[in-house]
């Protein structure tokens, strides 16, 4: 993740640039850009690096260095580029698997690289080996191409607590900081923790415990297989953004792997001086990270409008505002915004019908309570939606006009609020989705 100029997709000057993994069994590296770091536009020529995953990109002078895991060979290859889009293989097996038997003889995967100046390159990488779970090792290089493992790796071992992986490395002054995800024995669930070191060998954990835990339904908050993993941090305008992967089941390719964003109102340097505990609201979930070719999520015709929305994300309890634009592209003009789940069988949602918008509380096979009047916004034009979560109600505003509010008291909602979109017999484009 970088925030810089010379965009390849969007106009303007400064943009966010993301290189991300698409796919599971046959993964590839893809590229996307964003003006705000929330709504992303995918590069039309994706993938930019085929047959690889778990990339890490940094820019040194006028060259992009892209490290990526070559799945079939379980090694780290180095690609280079002048524009971040057109890549050439520079060094195959820049970091191969370790010797057999060994702690990293099975696979090397996620890495994070620092260039501290001419001839000084440092890398943290996670690996899987004989008789051990995921652990983190150190490697050094004089050119970023040929890497030497530290003799007494791993530097962050699994120990009795399970695995550690997905390192993101930063140096501030004389200290190094690493954000990693850790797990109990068995590999799941995972949560983030921050570590500090002066030599990249001896690490101490933050006293706050989990830096960012599994707090929402889509992160498997109430399960033993949920996952938040693979942190990437970036500082822009004095605030820090944490992008991370989330899933209800980290071992299931069909469990809805997706990218999320949390923010902290501190610079990276200031953040490192805090306890950085999610329970102290240092980190605040900010919204969807959607990846689509035109910056929109297309909700297809025939998707379920209640019970299992096409796109879902969850947020902690409290007040929030969901803002987005919606354009109905055709069909019966019926779609739903699920405002909050109450339990596994009952939920609250705003539902459009031909010529009307209702707020409904529905139970499968049961009744529905219609609380909102007709509105003229169910047509093919673009409309601005806002859903406000108040202490005791949820309000719906369209094009600056309050349409209505729920009658459900906040005590009936779960601790987290779940939001999703669905459609019945129509297509709808959802753009600029933000939760604040």
Coordinates of C-alpha atoms in Angstrom, one line a residue:
X1 CA 0.0 0.0 0.0
X2 CA 1.4 3.4 -1.0
X3 CA 0.0 7.0 -1.1
X4 CA 1.8 8.9 -3.8
X5 CA 1.5 10.5 -7.2
X6 CA 1.7 9.2 -10.8
X7 CA -1.6 7.3 -10.8
X8 CA -2.1 4.7 -13.5
X9 CA -5.9 4.5 -13.4
X10 CA -7.4 7.7 -11.8
X11 CA -6.6 11.3 -12.6
X12 CA -5.3 13.9 -10.2
X13 CA -2.1 13.9 -8.2
X14 CA -2.0 11.8 -5.0
X15 CA -3.8 8.5 -4.8
X16 CA -3.8 5.4 -2.7
X17 CA -2.3 2.4 -4.5
X18 CA -3.0 -1.2 -3.5
X19 CA -1.5 -4.5 -4.6
X20 CA -3.7 -7.3 -3.4
X21 CA -4.2 -11.0 -3.8
X22 CA -7.2 -12.3 -5.8
X23 CA -8.2 -15.9 -5.7
X24 CA -7.4 -18.8 -3.4
X25 CA -6.1 -22.0 -5.1
X26 CA -4.8 -20.2 -8.2
X27 CA -4.1 -16.7 -6.8
X28 CA -2.7 -13.7 -8.6
X29 CA -1.5 -10.2 -7.7
X30 CA -3.9 -7.4 -8.7
X31 CA -3.8 -3.6 -8.6
X32 CA -6.2 -0.9 -7.6
X33 CA -6.3 2.8 -6.9
X34 CA -8.4 5.1 -4.7
X35 CA -8.8 8.8 -4.1
X36 CA -9.9 8.3 -0.5
X37 CA -8.6 4.9 0.5
X38 CA -12.2 3.5 0.8
X39 CA -13.7 3.2 -2.7
X40 CA -11.3 1.5 -5.0
X41 CA -11.1 1.1 -8.8
X42 CA -9.4 -2.0 -10.1
X43 CA -6.9 -1.9 -13.0
X44 CA -8.5 -3.2 -16.2
X45 CA -5.5 -5.2 -17.1
X46 CA -5.4 -7.3 -13.9
X47 CA -3.7 -9.5 -12.8
X48 CA -0.4 -7.6 -12.9
X49 CA 1.6 -10.7 -11.5
X50 CA 0.0 -14.0 -12.3
X51 CA 0.5 -17.2 -10.2
X52 CA 1.6 -15.4 -7.1
X53 CA 0.1 -14.2 -3.8
X54 CA 0.9 -12.3 -0.6
X55 CA 2.7 -9.4 -2.2
X56 CA 4.7 -6.6 -0.5
X57 CA 5.6 -3.6 -2.6
X58 CA 8.0 -0.7 -1.8
X59 CA 9.4 2.1 -3.9
X60 CA 13.1 2.9 -3.8
X61 CA 14.0 5.9 -6.0
X62 CA 12.3 5.3 -9.3
X63 CA 11.9 1.6 -9.0
X64 CA 9.1 -0.5 -7.4
X65 CA 10.2 -3.7 -5.7
X66 CA 7.4 -6.3 -5.6
X67 CA 8.0 -9.4 -3.5
X68 CA 5.4 -12.2 -3.9
X69 CA 5.0 -15.8 -2.8
X70 CA 5.2 -18.3 -5.7
X71 CA 2.7 -20.8 -4.5
X72 CA 3.7 -23.9 -6.4
X73 CA 7.4 -23.4 -5.3
X74 CA 6.7 -22.0 -1.8
X75 CA 9.3 -19.3 -2.3
X76 CA 9.5 -15.5 -2.5
X77 CA 10.2 -14.1 -6.0
X78 CA 11.2 -10.5 -6.7
X79 CA 9.6 -8.5 -9.5
X80 CA 10.5 -4.9 -10.4
X81 CA 8.6 -2.2 -12.2
X82 CA 8.9 1.5 -13.2
X83 CA 5.1 2.2 -12.9
X84 CA 3.7 -0.4 -10.5
X85 CA 1.6 -2.0 -13.2
X86 CA 4.0 -3.6 -15.7
X87 CA 6.3 -6.0 -13.8
X88 CA 9.3 -8.1 -14.8
X89 CA 10.8 -11.0 -12.9
X90 CA 14.0 -9.7 -11.4
X91 CA 15.1 -12.6 -9.1
X92 CA 13.5 -16.0 -8.8
X93 CA 13.7 -17.5 -5.3
X94 CA 15.0 -14.3 -3.7
X95 CA 14.1 -16.1 -0.5
X96 CA 13.6 -19.9 -1.0
X97 CA 12.3 -22.4 1.5
X98 CA 14.7 -23.3 4.2
X99 CA 16.7 -26.5 4.4
X100 CA 15.0 -29.8 5.4
X101 CA 14.3 -30.4 8.2
X102 CA 13.8 -27.0 9.5
X103 CA 11.3 -24.4 10.9
X104 CA 10.8 -22.9 7.4
X105 CA 11.2 -25.9 5.1
X106 CA 7.5 -26.1 4.2
X107 CA 6.6 -22.6 2.9
X108 CA 7.5 -19.0 3.1
X109 CA 4.7 -16.6 2.6
X110 CA 4.0 -13.1 4.0
X111 CA 6.9 -10.7 4.2
X112 CA 7.6 -7.1 5.0
X113 CA 10.8 -5.3 3.8
X114 CA 12.6 -2.2 4.9
X115 CA 15.3 -0.3 2.9
X116 CA 17.3 1.6 5.4
X117 CA 19.6 3.1 2.9
X118 CA 22.2 2.0 0.3
X119 CA 23.2 -1.6 1.0
X120 CA 20.9 -2.1 4.0
X121 CA 17.8 -4.1 3.5
X122 CA 15.9 -5.9 6.3
X123 CA 13.0 -8.5 6.0
X124 CA 10.6 -10.2 8.3
X125 CA 8.9 -13.2 6.8
X126 CA 6.5 -15.9 8.0
X127 CA 7.1 -19.6 7.3
X128 CA 5.8 -23.0 8.0
X129 CA 8.1 -26.0 8.7
X130 CA 8.6 -29.5 10.0
X131 CA 6.8 -30.0 13.3
X132 CA 5.9 -26.3 13.8
X133 CA 3.2 -23.8 13.1
X134 CA 3.6 -20.4 11.4
X135 CA 6.6 -18.5 12.8
X136 CA 8.5 -15.3 11.8
X137 CA 12.1 -15.1 10.7
X138 CA 14.6 -12.4 9.8
X139 CA 16.7 -12.0 6.7
X140 CA 19.1 -9.3 5.5
X141 CA 20.4 -8.2 2.1
X142 CA 22.8 -5.7 0.5
X143 CA 20.7 -5.2 -2.7
X144 CA 17.2 -6.4 -2.0
X145 CA 17.8 -9.4 -4.3
X146 CA 20.0 -11.9 -2.5
X147 CA 18.9 -12.5 1.1
X148 CA 20.6 -14.2 4.0
X149 CA 18.7 -15.8 6.8
X150 CA 19.5 -14.9 10.4
X151 CA 21.4 -17.8 11.9
X152 CA 19.1 -18.4 14.9
X153 CA 15.7 -17.9 13.3
X154 CA 12.8 -17.8 14.1
X155 CA 12.9 -14.4 15.9
X156 CA 9.1 -14.6 16.7
X157 CA 8.4 -18.2 17.4
X158 CA 5.1 -20.0 17.8
X159 CA 6.0 -21.2 21.3
X160 CA 3.1 -22.5 23.5
X161 CA 0.7 -19.9 22.3
X162 CA 0.3 -21.1 18.7
X163 CA 1.4 -19.4 15.4
X164 CA 2.5 -15.9 14.4
X165 CA 2.4 -14.5 10.9
X166 CA 1.7 -11.7 8.5
X167 CA 4.3 -9.2 9.8
X168 CA 4.3 -5.6 8.9
X169 CA 7.6 -3.9 9.8
X170 CA 8.4 -0.2 10.5
X171 CA 11.4 1.6 12.0
X172 CA 11.1 4.7 14.0
X173 CA 14.3 6.2 15.4
X174 CA 16.3 3.4 16.9
X175 CA 13.3 1.1 17.4
X176 CA 11.6 -1.4 15.2
X177 CA 7.9 -2.1 15.4
X178 CA 6.1 -5.1 13.9
X179 CA 2.4 -5.8 13.7
X180 CA 1.7 -9.5 13.4
X181 CA -1.3 -11.7 13.7
X182 CA -1.2 -14.5 16.3
X183 CA -3.2 -17.6 17.0
X184 CA -3.6 -20.4 19.5
X185 CA -2.4 -23.9 18.7
X186 CA -4.3 -25.0 15.6
X187 CA -3.8 -21.8 13.6
X188 CA -7.2 -20.1 14.3
X189 CA -8.6 -17.7 15.3
X190 CA -6.1 -14.9 14.7
X191 CA -5.8 -11.4 16.1
X192 CA -3.2 -8.6 15.8
X193 CA -0.5 -7.7 18.3
X194 CA 2.3 -5.1 18.1
X195 CA 5.9 -6.0 19.0
X196 CA 8.9 -3.7 19.6
X197 CA 12.6 -4.4 19.1
X198 CA 15.9 -2.6 18.9
X199 CA 17.8 -5.3 16.9
X200 CA 15.0 -7.2 15.0
X201 CA 16.0 -10.3 17.0
X202 CA 14.7 -9.7 20.5
X203 CA 11.0 -8.7 20.6
X204 CA 8.7 -7.6 23.3
X205 CA 4.9 -7.6 23.0
X206 CA 2.7 -4.6 23.6
X207 CA 1.2 -4.7 27.1
X208 CA -2.2 -4.0 25.8
X209 CA -2.7 -7.6 24.5
X210 CA -4.6 -7.7 21.2
X211 CA -4.0 -4.6 19.2
X212 CA -7.1 -5.2 17.0
X213 CA -9.2 -8.2 17.9
X214 CA -12.1 -9.9 16.1
X215 CA -14.9 -7.5 17.0
X216 CA -17.5 -8.0 14.3
X217 CA -19.6 -10.8 12.9
X218 CA -17.7 -10.9 9.5
X219 CA -14.4 -11.4 11.5
X220 CA -15.8 -14.5 13.2
X221 CA -16.1 -12.6 16.6
X222 CA -18.1 -15.4 18.2
X223 CA -16.3 -18.4 16.6
X224 CA -13.0 -20.3 17.0
X225 CA -12.1 -20.0 13.3
X226 CA -12.5 -16.3 12.6
X227 CA -9.6 -14.2 11.3
X228 CA -8.2 -10.7 11.1
X229 CA -4.8 -11.0 9.5
X230 CA -2.1 -9.5 7.2
X231 CA -1.9 -5.9 8.5
X232 CA -0.8 -3.0 6.3
X233 CA -0.4 0.5 7.9
X234 CA -0.1 3.8 6.2
X235 CA 0.0 7.3 7.6
X236 CA -1.8 10.1 5.6
X237 CA -2.4 13.7 6.9
X238 CA -1.5 12.8 10.5
X239 CA -3.8 9.8 10.8
X240 CA -3.0 6.1 10.6
X241 CA -4.9 3.6 8.5
X242 CA -4.8 -0.1 9.1
X243 CA -5.9 -2.3 6.2
X244 CA -6.4 -6.0 6.9
X245 CA -7.9 -9.2 5.7
X246 CA -10.9 -10.6 7.5
X247 CA -13.0 -13.7 7.3
X248 CA -15.5 -15.7 9.3
X249 CA -13.4 -18.8 8.7
X250 CA -9.7 -18.3 7.9
X251 CA -9.4 -21.8 6.5
X252 CA -12.4 -21.7 4.2
X253 CA -12.0 -20.2 0.7
X254 CA -15.8 -19.7 0.5
X255 CA -16.1 -17.8 3.8
X256 CA -16.1 -14.4 2.3
X257 CA -12.5 -13.2 2.5
X258 CA -12.5 -9.4 2.3
X259 CA -10.4 -6.4 3.0
X260 CA -11.3 -4.0 5.8
X261 CA -10.1 -0.6 7.1
X262 CA -9.7 0.8 10.6
X263 CA -8.3 4.2 11.5
X264 CA -6.6 5.9 14.4
X265 CA -6.4 9.7 14.9
X266 CA -2.7 9.5 15.5
X267 CA 0.5 9.6 13.4
X268 CA 2.3 6.3 13.3
X269 CA 4.9 7.7 15.7
X270 CA 2.2 8.9 18.1
X271 CA 0.3 5.6 17.8
X272 CA 3.4 3.6 18.8
X273 CA 3.6 5.5 22.1
X274 CA 0.1 4.5 23.0
X275 CA -1.1 1.1 24.4
X276 CA -3.0 0.8 21.1
X277 CA -5.7 -1.4 22.5
X278 CA -8.8 -1.8 20.4
X279 CA -10.9 -1.8 23.6
X280 CA -9.9 1.7 24.3
X281 CA -11.2 2.7 20.8
X282 CA -7.8 3.7 19.6
X283 CA -8.8 1.9 16.4
X284 CA -12.2 2.7 14.9
X285 CA -13.7 0.6 12.1
X286 CA -14.5 3.1 9.3
X287 CA -16.2 1.3 6.5
X288 CA -16.3 -1.0 3.5
X289 CA -13.3 -1.4 1.3
X290 CA -15.0 -2.3 -2.1
X291 CA -13.0 -3.3 -5.1
X292 CA -14.8 -2.9 -8.5
X293 CA -13.9 -1.8 -12.0
X294 CA -15.9 1.5 -11.8
X295 CA -15.8 2.2 -8.1
X296 CA -19.2 0.6 -7.6
X297 CA -20.6 -2.6 -6.1
X298 CA -23.0 -4.1 -8.6
X299 CA -25.8 -6.0 -6.8
X300 CA -27.0 -8.6 -9.3
X301 CA -30.6 -9.4 -10.2
X302 CA -32.1 -12.2 -8.1
X303 CA -29.8 -12.0 -5.1
X304 CA -31.6 -12.5 -1.8
X305 CA -32.9 -9.2 -0.3
X306 CA -33.4 -10.5 3.2
X307 CA -31.5 -12.9 5.4
X308 CA -28.3 -13.1 3.4
X309 CA -27.4 -9.8 1.7
X310 CA -24.9 -9.8 -1.1
X311 CA -22.4 -7.5 0.6
X312 CA -22.2 -7.5 4.4
X313 CA -20.0 -5.7 7.0
X314 CA -20.4 -5.2 10.7
X315 CA -19.5 -2.4 13.1
X316 CA -19.4 -2.0 16.9
X317 CA -22.3 -0.8 18.9
X318 CA -23.0 2.9 19.1
X319 CA -24.0 5.8 16.8
X320 CA -22.9 5.7 13.1
X321 CA -23.8 7.1 9.7
X322 CA -23.9 4.9 6.6
X323 CA -23.6 7.1 3.5
X324 CA -23.8 5.9 -0.1
X325 CA -25.2 6.6 -3.5
X326 CA -27.5 4.1 -5.2
X327 CA -28.6 3.8 -8.8
X328 CA -31.2 1.2 -9.9
X329 CA -30.1 -0.1 -13.3
X330 CA -33.3 -2.0 -14.3
X331 CA -35.7 -4.6 -13.3
X332 CA -38.4 -4.5 -10.6
X333 CA -36.6 -1.8 -8.6
X334 CA -36.6 -3.8 -5.4
X335 CA -33.6 -3.8 -3.1
X336 CA -32.9 -3.9 0.6
X337 CA -30.4 -2.2 2.9
X338 CA -30.2 -4.4 6.0
X339 CA -29.8 -2.0 8.9
X340 CA -29.2 -4.3 11.8
X341 CA -29.5 -8.0 12.7
X342 CA -31.5 -8.5 15.9
X343 CA -30.7 -12.2 16.2
X344 CA -30.2 -15.1 13.8
X345 CA -33.8 -15.1 12.7
X346 CA -35.0 -11.5 12.9
X347 CA -33.6 -8.4 11.4
X348 CA -34.4 -4.8 10.6
X349 CA -34.1 -3.5 7.0
X350 CA -35.0 -0.6 4.7
X351 CA -36.7 -2.2 1.6
X352 CA -37.5 -0.5 -1.7
X353 CA -40.5 -1.7 -3.7
X354 CA -41.9 -0.4 -6.9
X355 CA -43.0 3.2 -6.0
X356 CA -42.4 2.8 -2.3
X357 CA -39.8 2.6 0.5
X358 CA -40.6 0.7 3.6
X359 CA -38.9 0.1 6.9
X360 CA -39.6 -3.5 7.9
X361 CA -38.8 -5.8 10.7
X362 CA -39.2 -9.3 9.3
X363 CA -39.1 -12.9 10.5
X364 CA -38.7 -15.7 7.9
X365 CA -42.2 -17.1 7.5
X366 CA -43.6 -14.4 9.7
X367 CA -45.1 -10.9 9.4
X368 CA -43.6 -7.6 8.4
X369 CA -44.1 -4.2 10.0
X370 CA -44.3 -1.4 7.4
X371 CA -43.4 1.9 9.0
X372 CA -42.4 4.3 6.1
X373 CA -44.5 6.0 3.5
X374 CA -44.1 6.2 -0.3
X375 CA -41.3 8.1 -1.8
X376 CA -40.4 9.1 -5.3
X377 CA -36.8 7.9 -5.1
X378 CA -37.4 4.4 -6.5
X379 CA -36.5 5.2 -10.1
X380 CA -33.5 4.9 -12.4
X381 CA -31.8 8.1 -11.2
X382 CA -28.9 8.3 -8.7
X383 CA -29.9 9.1 -5.1
X384 CA -27.9 9.9 -2.0
X385 CA -28.8 7.7 1.0
X386 CA -27.9 8.2 4.6
X387 CA -28.8 5.7 7.4
X388 CA -28.2 7.2 10.9
X389 CA -28.0 4.9 13.9
X390 CA -29.3 7.0 16.8
X391 CA -29.3 5.9 20.4
X392 CA -32.9 4.5 20.2
X393 CA -33.8 4.6 16.5
X394 CA -32.4 4.1 13.0
X395 CA -33.3 6.9 10.6
X396 CA -33.5 6.8 6.8
X397 CA -32.7 10.0 4.8
X398 CA -32.7 10.1 1.0
X399 CA -31.5 13.2 -1.0
X400 CA -31.4 15.2 2.2
X401 CA -35.0 14.4 3.2
X402 CA -35.9 12.3 6.3
X403 CA -38.0 9.5 5.1
X404 CA -38.7 7.9 8.4
X405 CA -37.3 6.1 11.4
X406 CA -37.6 2.7 13.1
X407 CA -39.6 2.1 16.2
X408 CA -37.2 -0.4 17.6
X409 CA -35.4 0.5 20.8
X410 CA -31.7 0.1 20.8
X411 CA -31.8 -2.5 23.5
X412 CA -33.1 -5.0 21.0
X413 CA -30.0 -4.8 18.8
X414 CA -26.9 -6.9 19.2
X415 CA -23.6 -5.4 20.3
X416 CA -22.5 -5.1 16.7
X417 CA -24.5 -3.6 13.9
X418 CA -24.5 -5.4 10.6
X419 CA -25.1 -3.7 7.3
X420 CA -25.6 -5.3 3.9
X421 CA -27.2 -4.9 0.5
X422 CA -29.4 -7.3 -1.5
X423 CA -31.7 -7.2 -4.5
X424 CA -34.7 -9.0 -5.9
X425 CA -35.5 -9.0 -9.6
X426 CA -33.3 -5.9 -10.2
X427 CA -29.8 -4.6 -10.6
X428 CA -28.4 -1.8 -8.5
X429 CA -25.1 0.0 -8.3
X430 CA -23.9 1.0 -4.9
X431 CA -21.1 3.7 -4.8
X432 CA -19.1 5.7 -2.3
X433 CA -20.0 3.5 0.7
X434 CA -18.7 5.0 3.9
X435 CA -19.5 4.4 7.6
X436 CA -18.5 7.2 9.9

